[in-house]
């Protein structure tokens, strides 16, 4: 069967799944259920743009609110429309995941990687909510595919597509801000200096208008101020939780000694915050990074489906059932309390999801090792691995114990691709 046939089938399968979920949510629960967590912030930003008001958020880049502003005036129909658009983007993303997987495996396993991504519960949930993750992942997958193809074929046009996709990803969500270093380093290593300069220049040209806007409105050329807020908040709090064995989910600074307030007062930038954590509390910093990385990879996100009201819940996102619980000296009590909060079916769903992601991660790591040993696959496997390590590093450094399944979303396709590769090579899965 030709790849184009697989791609068409994958596309329409994903569209059908996502549209069915959208209809089910709207009919059963109403369109308001499409708004969750940060959805309200993005909706308000979109309404401000639609009404011609100034964009007043220095943390979130503007592309998703701009797209959302085209539909927000339609009320419930507008919310449903943007989610339908996200359904088609998710389908296109699955097609490009298939194309990336085809660099490593035959069509059937490649299709399995794309369908696994499309059918994963959290992936479906994020696509059905007013959140930017679907747009972000779409541009990130395009960035990876077009760079790998342009690098192999030495086609400047494909590299330009990759740079434009990465620039759009940054404008959707600033987590991709420093990702340009990886493709530029690959091009410089291959002695394509001119292409590296053009690649970086294209990204800069796309992001520059937003930087100028921030200078005019917020008096800073920074693409986002979120990194400093996160590092001086989440990272330092998490490191101190590890240092003193406190509740890693408690952001109340009153539980820490006065030197924590001193550290926060000295934290005037993200680099300063990382320096304080790394050099003043090195053992706790390492422990925090290890636990955060483990939580980042295995946090299934299914606990959000069973979230209790704040007055009933031990922790809204059941953070006591992730590896970060071990930062607290009372971790045994916390695990038991969180487990008792859920019914047996809910607990089985959460623990089953964690087991699933542990297995996927183990298979993916074995698949990465196998790909790196193959001379033909090595450059492209290395590129994807560096992208994966980038998102792990940037996330745990900025949020530490605040990591969540939403933040893991950009590396989900990479994990599935390498997990399928492992099944093919080691276990002869076809």
Tab-separated table of C-alpha atoms in Angstrom:
chain	number	residue	atom	x	y	z
A	1	UNK	CA	0.000	0.000	0.000
A	2	UNK	CA	1.392	3.407	-0.964
A	3	UNK	CA	2.205	5.970	1.711
A	4	UNK	CA	-0.366	8.379	0.269
A	5	UNK	CA	-3.120	5.825	0.912
A	6	UNK	CA	-1.994	5.460	4.538
A	7	UNK	CA	-1.923	9.232	4.910
A	8	UNK	CA	-5.470	9.689	3.639
A	9	UNK	CA	-6.784	6.951	5.905
A	10	UNK	CA	-4.959	8.365	8.934
A	11	UNK	CA	-6.214	11.874	8.195
A	12	UNK	CA	-9.880	10.973	7.945
A	13	UNK	CA	-9.692	8.551	10.879
A	14	UNK	CA	-8.330	11.289	13.131
A	15	UNK	CA	-10.855	13.848	11.847
A	16	UNK	CA	-13.693	11.403	12.534
A	17	UNK	CA	-12.439	10.669	16.077
A	18	UNK	CA	-11.961	14.329	16.973
A	19	UNK	CA	-15.251	15.547	15.480
A	20	UNK	CA	-17.128	12.733	17.245
A	21	UNK	CA	-15.548	13.746	20.562
A	22	UNK	CA	-16.419	17.407	19.921
A	23	UNK	CA	-20.063	16.583	19.160
A	24	UNK	CA	-20.255	14.325	22.212
A	25	UNK	CA	-18.875	17.000	24.562
A	26	UNK	CA	-21.126	19.765	23.210
A	27	UNK	CA	-24.290	17.624	23.159
A	28	UNK	CA	-23.778	15.963	26.550
A	29	UNK	CA	-22.078	18.716	28.563
A	30	UNK	CA	-22.541	21.917	26.562
A	31	UNK	CA	-19.991	24.164	24.852
A	32	UNK	CA	-18.805	25.545	28.204
A	33	UNK	CA	-16.914	22.277	28.758
A	34	UNK	CA	-14.589	23.315	25.929
A	35	UNK	CA	-13.177	25.919	28.338
A	36	UNK	CA	-10.749	24.546	30.907
A	37	UNK	CA	-7.811	25.902	32.891
A	38	UNK	CA	-6.035	28.579	30.782
A	39	UNK	CA	-8.861	28.536	28.219
A	40	UNK	CA	-10.492	31.481	29.958
A	41	UNK	CA	-7.299	33.528	29.680
A	42	UNK	CA	-6.982	32.830	25.952
A	43	UNK	CA	-10.670	33.574	25.414
A	44	UNK	CA	-10.349	36.927	27.181
A	45	UNK	CA	-7.248	37.786	25.132
A	46	UNK	CA	-9.107	36.864	21.944
A	47	UNK	CA	-12.055	39.044	22.934
A	48	UNK	CA	-9.677	41.955	23.549
A	49	UNK	CA	-8.141	41.515	20.094
A	50	UNK	CA	-11.569	41.216	18.445
A	51	UNK	CA	-12.709	44.446	20.090
A	52	UNK	CA	-9.563	46.307	18.999
A	53	UNK	CA	-8.086	46.634	22.487
A	54	UNK	CA	-4.377	46.466	23.265
A	55	UNK	CA	-2.838	43.026	23.830
A	56	UNK	CA	-1.998	43.150	27.535
A	57	UNK	CA	-0.260	39.843	28.245
A	58	UNK	CA	3.550	39.718	28.377
A	59	UNK	CA	3.622	35.984	29.186
A	60	UNK	CA	1.708	34.466	26.247
A	61	UNK	CA	2.648	34.933	22.623
A	62	UNK	CA	-0.194	36.099	20.353
A	63	UNK	CA	-0.789	33.670	17.469
A	64	UNK	CA	-3.390	31.434	19.148
A	65	UNK	CA	-5.398	34.356	20.609
A	66	UNK	CA	-5.349	36.024	17.167
A	67	UNK	CA	-6.785	32.885	15.523
A	68	UNK	CA	-9.285	32.510	18.362
A	69	UNK	CA	-10.375	36.144	17.949
A	70	UNK	CA	-11.760	35.271	14.496
A	71	UNK	CA	-14.341	32.975	16.109
A	72	UNK	CA	-14.865	34.230	19.642
A	73	UNK	CA	-17.670	36.577	18.619
A	74	UNK	CA	-19.818	33.638	17.526
A	75	UNK	CA	-20.441	32.441	21.070
A	76	UNK	CA	-20.805	28.685	21.539
A	77	UNK	CA	-20.662	28.141	17.766
A	78	UNK	CA	-17.331	29.945	17.674
A	79	UNK	CA	-15.857	27.679	20.355
A	80	UNK	CA	-17.067	24.604	18.482
A	81	UNK	CA	-15.629	25.946	15.220
A	82	UNK	CA	-12.140	26.507	16.613
A	83	UNK	CA	-12.156	22.992	18.083
A	84	UNK	CA	-13.212	21.651	14.663
A	85	UNK	CA	-10.240	23.508	13.164
A	86	UNK	CA	-8.065	21.867	15.814
A	87	UNK	CA	-9.456	18.476	14.753
A	88	UNK	CA	-8.198	19.025	11.207
A	89	UNK	CA	-4.831	20.269	12.498
A	90	UNK	CA	-4.539	17.157	14.676
A	91	UNK	CA	-5.229	15.033	11.584
A	92	UNK	CA	-2.535	16.848	9.604
A	93	UNK	CA	-0.168	16.436	12.564
A	94	UNK	CA	-0.805	12.683	12.528
A	95	UNK	CA	-0.007	12.561	8.805
A	96	UNK	CA	3.347	14.266	9.375
A	97	UNK	CA	4.072	11.990	12.339
A	98	UNK	CA	3.531	9.107	9.914
A	99	UNK	CA	5.998	10.720	7.505
A	100	UNK	CA	8.601	11.157	10.241
A	101	UNK	CA	8.135	7.563	11.410
A	102	UNK	CA	8.643	6.368	7.819
A	103	UNK	CA	12.251	7.500	8.083
A	104	UNK	CA	12.749	4.704	10.596
A	105	UNK	CA	10.152	1.963	9.955
A	106	UNK	CA	7.869	0.505	7.280
A	107	UNK	CA	4.374	1.903	6.555
A	108	UNK	CA	2.313	-0.252	8.920
A	109	UNK	CA	4.401	0.471	12.049
A	110	UNK	CA	4.643	4.136	11.015
A	111	UNK	CA	0.850	4.262	10.793
A	112	UNK	CA	0.690	2.638	14.245
A	113	UNK	CA	2.804	5.490	15.695
A	114	UNK	CA	0.492	8.091	14.136
A	115	UNK	CA	-2.686	6.362	15.316
A	116	UNK	CA	-1.297	5.846	18.839
A	117	UNK	CA	-0.740	9.579	19.053
A	118	UNK	CA	-4.175	10.379	17.623
A	119	UNK	CA	-6.044	7.962	19.911
A	120	UNK	CA	-4.185	8.756	23.159
A	121	UNK	CA	-6.804	10.112	25.615
A	122	UNK	CA	-4.940	13.245	26.660
A	123	UNK	CA	-4.197	14.086	23.032
A	124	UNK	CA	-7.911	13.839	22.260
A	125	UNK	CA	-8.803	15.924	25.320
A	126	UNK	CA	-6.349	18.721	24.504
A	127	UNK	CA	-7.636	18.871	20.945
A	128	UNK	CA	-11.182	19.300	22.228
A	129	UNK	CA	-10.361	22.248	24.499
A	130	UNK	CA	-9.721	25.930	23.856
A	131	UNK	CA	-5.980	25.598	24.458
A	132	UNK	CA	-2.988	26.278	22.154
A	133	UNK	CA	-1.346	22.839	22.432
A	134	UNK	CA	-2.842	21.471	19.180
A	135	UNK	CA	-1.530	24.458	17.211
A	136	UNK	CA	1.839	24.235	18.974
A	137	UNK	CA	2.343	20.568	18.190
A	138	UNK	CA	1.239	21.014	14.580
A	139	UNK	CA	3.965	23.588	13.950
A	140	UNK	CA	6.568	21.624	15.923
A	141	UNK	CA	5.956	18.451	13.902
A	142	UNK	CA	6.159	20.478	10.679
A	143	UNK	CA	9.412	22.005	11.935
A	144	UNK	CA	10.922	18.554	12.574
A	145	UNK	CA	9.754	16.991	9.308
A	146	UNK	CA	10.813	19.814	7.012
A	147	UNK	CA	14.183	20.225	8.717
A	148	UNK	CA	14.973	16.501	8.505
A	149	UNK	CA	13.975	16.465	4.842
A	150	UNK	CA	15.794	19.697	4.005
A	151	UNK	CA	18.924	18.524	5.827
A	152	UNK	CA	18.945	15.186	3.972
A	153	UNK	CA	18.173	16.601	0.536
A	154	UNK	CA	20.094	19.865	1.067
A	155	UNK	CA	17.071	21.837	-0.095
A	156	UNK	CA	16.991	25.431	1.113
A	157	UNK	CA	13.248	25.702	0.453
A	158	UNK	CA	12.459	22.861	2.868
A	159	UNK	CA	14.725	24.417	5.481
A	160	UNK	CA	12.811	27.683	5.028
A	161	UNK	CA	9.541	25.809	5.623
A	162	UNK	CA	11.053	24.415	8.822
A	163	UNK	CA	12.191	27.839	10.033
A	164	UNK	CA	8.763	29.372	9.344
A	165	UNK	CA	7.067	26.518	11.207
A	166	UNK	CA	9.363	27.008	14.201
A	167	UNK	CA	8.738	30.763	14.186
A	168	UNK	CA	4.992	30.097	14.228
A	169	UNK	CA	5.452	27.600	17.088
A	170	UNK	CA	7.220	30.293	19.125
A	171	UNK	CA	4.374	32.712	18.434
A	172	UNK	CA	1.879	30.079	19.607
A	173	UNK	CA	3.720	29.276	22.824
A	174	UNK	CA	7.141	30.596	23.917
A	175	UNK	CA	8.310	27.181	25.179
A	176	UNK	CA	9.850	26.722	21.702
A	177	UNK	CA	11.840	29.963	21.963
A	178	UNK	CA	15.361	28.484	22.155
A	179	UNK	CA	14.741	25.454	19.941
A	180	UNK	CA	16.372	27.201	16.965
A	181	UNK	CA	19.791	26.402	18.428
A	182	UNK	CA	19.467	22.717	17.439
A	183	UNK	CA	18.825	23.103	13.674
A	184	UNK	CA	21.321	25.943	13.390
A	185	UNK	CA	23.980	23.784	15.109
A	186	UNK	CA	23.232	20.920	12.675
A	187	UNK	CA	23.625	23.240	9.701
A	188	UNK	CA	26.862	24.714	11.029
A	189	UNK	CA	28.229	21.215	11.696
A	190	UNK	CA	27.465	20.326	8.072
A	191	UNK	CA	29.302	23.524	7.037
A	192	UNK	CA	26.128	25.115	5.641
A	193	UNK	CA	26.921	28.491	7.187
A	194	UNK	CA	24.800	30.545	4.789
A	195	UNK	CA	21.788	28.311	5.300
A	196	UNK	CA	22.265	28.487	9.071
A	197	UNK	CA	22.248	32.293	8.926
A	198	UNK	CA	19.161	32.348	6.711
A	199	UNK	CA	17.425	29.840	9.007
A	200	UNK	CA	18.056	31.934	12.103
A	201	UNK	CA	17.216	35.124	10.211
A	202	UNK	CA	13.815	33.813	9.116
A	203	UNK	CA	12.862	32.940	12.688
A	204	UNK	CA	14.062	36.320	13.932
A	205	UNK	CA	12.089	38.125	11.208
A	206	UNK	CA	8.907	36.304	12.235
A	207	UNK	CA	9.337	37.016	15.937
A	208	UNK	CA	10.682	40.595	15.621
A	209	UNK	CA	7.282	42.365	15.283
A	210	UNK	CA	6.159	40.740	18.523
A	211	UNK	CA	9.399	41.818	20.243
A	212	UNK	CA	8.868	45.382	19.055
A	213	UNK	CA	5.301	45.247	20.370
A	214	UNK	CA	6.590	44.139	23.776
A	215	UNK	CA	9.109	46.965	23.810
A	216	UNK	CA	6.408	49.528	23.075
A	217	UNK	CA	3.881	48.102	25.554
A	218	UNK	CA	5.973	46.459	28.292
A	219	UNK	CA	9.346	48.193	27.785
A	220	UNK	CA	11.184	44.928	27.078
A	221	UNK	CA	12.274	43.198	23.875
A	222	UNK	CA	11.793	39.808	25.554
A	223	UNK	CA	9.509	37.401	23.696
A	224	UNK	CA	8.001	36.435	27.056
A	225	UNK	CA	8.482	37.264	30.729
A	226	UNK	CA	7.159	33.836	31.698
A	227	UNK	CA	10.595	32.232	32.118
A	228	UNK	CA	11.617	34.572	34.945
A	229	UNK	CA	8.241	34.206	36.676
A	230	UNK	CA	8.430	30.411	36.457
A	231	UNK	CA	12.057	29.987	37.524
A	232	UNK	CA	11.796	32.387	40.455
A	233	UNK	CA	8.501	30.812	41.467
A	234	UNK	CA	8.175	27.146	40.534
A	235	UNK	CA	11.855	26.193	40.375
A	236	UNK	CA	12.986	27.836	43.603
A	237	UNK	CA	9.913	26.596	45.466
A	238	UNK	CA	10.542	23.054	44.260
A	239	UNK	CA	14.236	23.126	45.169
A	240	UNK	CA	13.391	24.366	48.662
A	241	UNK	CA	10.730	21.673	48.972
A	242	UNK	CA	13.421	19.085	48.235
A	243	UNK	CA	15.875	20.792	50.595
A	244	UNK	CA	13.520	20.778	53.584
A	245	UNK	CA	11.299	17.789	52.759
A	246	UNK	CA	8.160	19.906	52.367
A	247	UNK	CA	4.992	19.342	50.362
A	248	UNK	CA	6.069	19.778	46.695
A	249	UNK	CA	2.552	20.847	45.702
A	250	UNK	CA	2.300	23.626	48.272
A	251	UNK	CA	3.235	27.034	46.833
A	252	UNK	CA	2.714	28.812	50.163
A	253	UNK	CA	6.056	30.463	50.956
A	254	UNK	CA	5.158	30.490	54.664
A	255	UNK	CA	6.184	26.824	54.940
A	256	UNK	CA	9.807	27.707	54.125
A	257	UNK	CA	12.478	29.418	56.282
A	258	UNK	CA	13.340	33.117	55.802
A	259	UNK	CA	16.257	32.365	53.483
A	260	UNK	CA	13.732	31.272	50.857
A	261	UNK	CA	12.332	34.820	50.771
A	262	UNK	CA	15.904	36.078	50.503
A	263	UNK	CA	16.524	33.786	47.522
A	264	UNK	CA	13.345	34.987	45.825
A	265	UNK	CA	14.309	38.595	46.433
A	266	UNK	CA	17.652	37.975	44.713
A	267	UNK	CA	15.983	36.163	41.802
A	268	UNK	CA	15.654	38.975	39.272
A	269	UNK	CA	16.038	36.839	36.124
A	270	UNK	CA	15.755	33.231	35.018
A	271	UNK	CA	19.551	32.857	34.831
A	272	UNK	CA	19.903	34.208	38.385
A	273	UNK	CA	17.248	31.783	39.657
A	274	UNK	CA	18.963	28.805	38.037
A	275	UNK	CA	22.310	29.956	39.447
A	276	UNK	CA	20.883	30.192	42.978
A	277	UNK	CA	19.287	26.754	42.748
A	278	UNK	CA	22.246	25.052	41.088
A	279	UNK	CA	25.146	26.424	43.144
A	280	UNK	CA	23.621	27.196	46.538
A	281	UNK	CA	21.553	23.986	46.806
A	282	UNK	CA	23.257	21.556	44.381
A	283	UNK	CA	22.056	18.275	45.944
A	284	UNK	CA	18.452	19.459	46.158
A	285	UNK	CA	18.672	20.883	42.641
A	286	UNK	CA	19.796	17.524	41.228
A	287	UNK	CA	17.073	15.691	43.168
A	288	UNK	CA	14.473	18.157	41.893
A	289	UNK	CA	15.608	17.761	38.285
A	290	UNK	CA	15.541	13.961	38.479
A	291	UNK	CA	12.075	13.779	40.073
A	292	UNK	CA	10.700	16.447	37.737
A	293	UNK	CA	12.035	14.664	34.645
A	294	UNK	CA	10.500	11.378	35.793
A	295	UNK	CA	7.169	13.131	36.401
A	296	UNK	CA	7.387	14.892	33.036
A	297	UNK	CA	7.791	11.605	31.162
A	298	UNK	CA	5.221	9.555	33.088
A	299	UNK	CA	2.505	12.077	34.023
A	300	UNK	CA	-0.455	10.646	32.128
A	301	UNK	CA	-2.857	13.518	32.804
A	302	UNK	CA	-5.842	11.229	33.195
A	303	UNK	CA	-6.320	12.414	36.779
A	304	UNK	CA	-7.766	15.599	35.248
A	305	UNK	CA	-10.773	13.546	34.123
A	306	UNK	CA	-11.532	12.739	37.781
A	307	UNK	CA	-10.666	16.092	39.283
A	308	UNK	CA	-12.545	16.876	42.489
A	309	UNK	CA	-13.781	20.228	43.750
A	310	UNK	CA	-10.994	22.105	45.594
A	311	UNK	CA	-12.676	21.685	48.966
A	312	UNK	CA	-12.850	17.907	48.414
A	313	UNK	CA	-9.508	17.338	46.788
A	314	UNK	CA	-6.191	16.557	48.433
A	315	UNK	CA	-4.501	17.948	45.330
A	316	UNK	CA	-6.378	19.101	42.274
A	317	UNK	CA	-4.098	17.266	39.835
A	318	UNK	CA	-3.261	14.336	42.127
A	319	UNK	CA	0.372	15.397	42.218
A	320	UNK	CA	0.860	12.940	45.074
A	321	UNK	CA	0.590	10.124	42.515
A	322	UNK	CA	3.591	11.349	40.500
A	323	UNK	CA	7.322	10.921	41.306
A	324	UNK	CA	7.534	14.425	42.807
A	325	UNK	CA	5.794	13.117	45.935
A	326	UNK	CA	9.162	11.706	47.032
A	327	UNK	CA	10.426	15.230	47.708
A	328	UNK	CA	8.192	15.228	50.798
A	329	UNK	CA	9.271	13.360	53.937
A	330	UNK	CA	5.616	12.396	54.414
A	331	UNK	CA	5.340	10.771	50.983
A	332	UNK	CA	3.803	7.527	52.296
A	333	UNK	CA	0.863	9.369	53.875
A	334	UNK	CA	0.419	11.524	50.785
A	335	UNK	CA	0.306	8.574	48.377
A	336	UNK	CA	-2.245	6.742	50.520
A	337	UNK	CA	-4.375	9.886	50.869
A	338	UNK	CA	-4.329	10.583	47.122
A	339	UNK	CA	-5.170	6.956	46.315
A	340	UNK	CA	-8.120	6.966	48.716
A	341	UNK	CA	-9.452	10.115	47.083
A	342	UNK	CA	-10.198	8.161	43.890
A	343	UNK	CA	-12.672	5.370	43.339
A	344	UNK	CA	-11.296	2.006	42.258
A	345	UNK	CA	-12.091	2.519	38.522
A	346	UNK	CA	-10.589	6.015	38.643
A	347	UNK	CA	-7.470	4.761	40.392
A	348	UNK	CA	-7.065	1.942	37.867
A	349	UNK	CA	-7.371	4.451	35.009
A	350	UNK	CA	-4.708	6.731	36.512
A	351	UNK	CA	-2.293	3.946	37.455
A	352	UNK	CA	-2.924	2.199	34.129
A	353	UNK	CA	-2.089	5.435	32.333
A	354	UNK	CA	1.143	5.803	34.289
A	355	UNK	CA	2.105	2.201	33.538
A	356	UNK	CA	1.356	2.808	29.861
A	357	UNK	CA	3.677	5.813	29.748
A	358	UNK	CA	6.417	4.039	31.687
A	359	UNK	CA	6.319	1.260	29.071
A	360	UNK	CA	6.245	3.764	26.183
A	361	UNK	CA	9.260	5.616	27.633
A	362	UNK	CA	11.269	2.416	28.147
A	363	UNK	CA	10.518	1.249	24.600
A	364	UNK	CA	11.324	4.719	23.248
A	365	UNK	CA	14.712	4.835	24.983
A	366	UNK	CA	15.578	1.400	23.563
A	367	UNK	CA	14.406	2.597	20.151
A	368	UNK	CA	16.637	5.663	20.407
A	369	UNK	CA	19.644	3.466	21.217
A	370	UNK	CA	18.872	1.251	18.235
A	371	UNK	CA	18.496	4.225	15.887
A	372	UNK	CA	21.756	5.808	17.041
A	373	UNK	CA	23.596	2.568	16.247
A	374	UNK	CA	22.305	2.655	12.669
A	375	UNK	CA	24.556	4.838	10.519
A	376	UNK	CA	21.778	5.899	8.113
A	377	UNK	CA	19.307	6.753	10.866
A	378	UNK	CA	21.785	8.390	13.241
A	379	UNK	CA	21.626	12.079	12.168
A	380	UNK	CA	17.811	12.157	12.121
A	381	UNK	CA	17.453	10.161	15.320
A	382	UNK	CA	19.952	12.492	17.004
A	383	UNK	CA	17.981	15.519	15.854
A	384	UNK	CA	14.719	14.161	17.310
A	385	UNK	CA	16.455	13.126	20.538
A	386	UNK	CA	17.881	16.623	20.957
A	387	UNK	CA	14.413	18.107	20.422
A	388	UNK	CA	13.086	15.725	23.081
A	389	UNK	CA	15.883	16.623	25.519
A	390	UNK	CA	15.278	20.307	24.851
A	391	UNK	CA	11.645	20.087	25.961
A	392	UNK	CA	12.522	18.001	29.006
A	393	UNK	CA	15.253	20.441	30.025
A	394	UNK	CA	13.367	23.678	29.362
A	395	UNK	CA	10.275	22.375	31.158
A	396	UNK	CA	11.872	21.012	34.315
A	397	UNK	CA	14.139	24.045	34.634
A	398	UNK	CA	11.237	26.462	34.387
A	399	UNK	CA	8.476	24.584	36.226
A	400	UNK	CA	10.202	21.764	38.183
A	401	UNK	CA	7.477	20.129	40.310
A	402	UNK	CA	4.851	22.070	38.382
A	403	UNK	CA	5.286	19.752	35.392
A	404	UNK	CA	2.126	18.323	33.897
A	405	UNK	CA	0.970	16.136	31.053
A	406	UNK	CA	0.142	19.225	28.958
A	407	UNK	CA	3.789	20.192	29.078
A	408	UNK	CA	4.858	16.723	27.912
A	409	UNK	CA	2.634	16.971	24.842
A	410	UNK	CA	5.334	18.262	22.421
A	411	UNK	CA	7.443	15.101	22.859
A	412	UNK	CA	4.566	12.612	22.663
A	413	UNK	CA	5.018	11.924	18.901
A	414	UNK	CA	8.771	11.429	19.332
A	415	UNK	CA	8.229	8.898	22.111
A	416	UNK	CA	5.704	6.970	20.003
A	417	UNK	CA	7.981	6.940	16.935
A	418	UNK	CA	10.931	5.503	18.831
A	419	UNK	CA	8.741	3.101	20.838
A	420	UNK	CA	7.390	1.643	17.580
A	421	UNK	CA	10.928	1.459	16.206
A	422	UNK	CA	11.927	-0.617	19.244
A	423	UNK	CA	8.982	-2.956	18.747
A	424	UNK	CA	9.940	-3.431	15.111
A	425	UNK	CA	13.644	-4.016	15.653
A	426	UNK	CA	13.700	-5.847	18.963
A	427	UNK	CA	10.366	-7.661	19.022
A	428	UNK	CA	9.746	-7.996	15.254
A	429	UNK	CA	6.455	-6.094	15.451
A	430	UNK	CA	5.027	-5.400	11.997
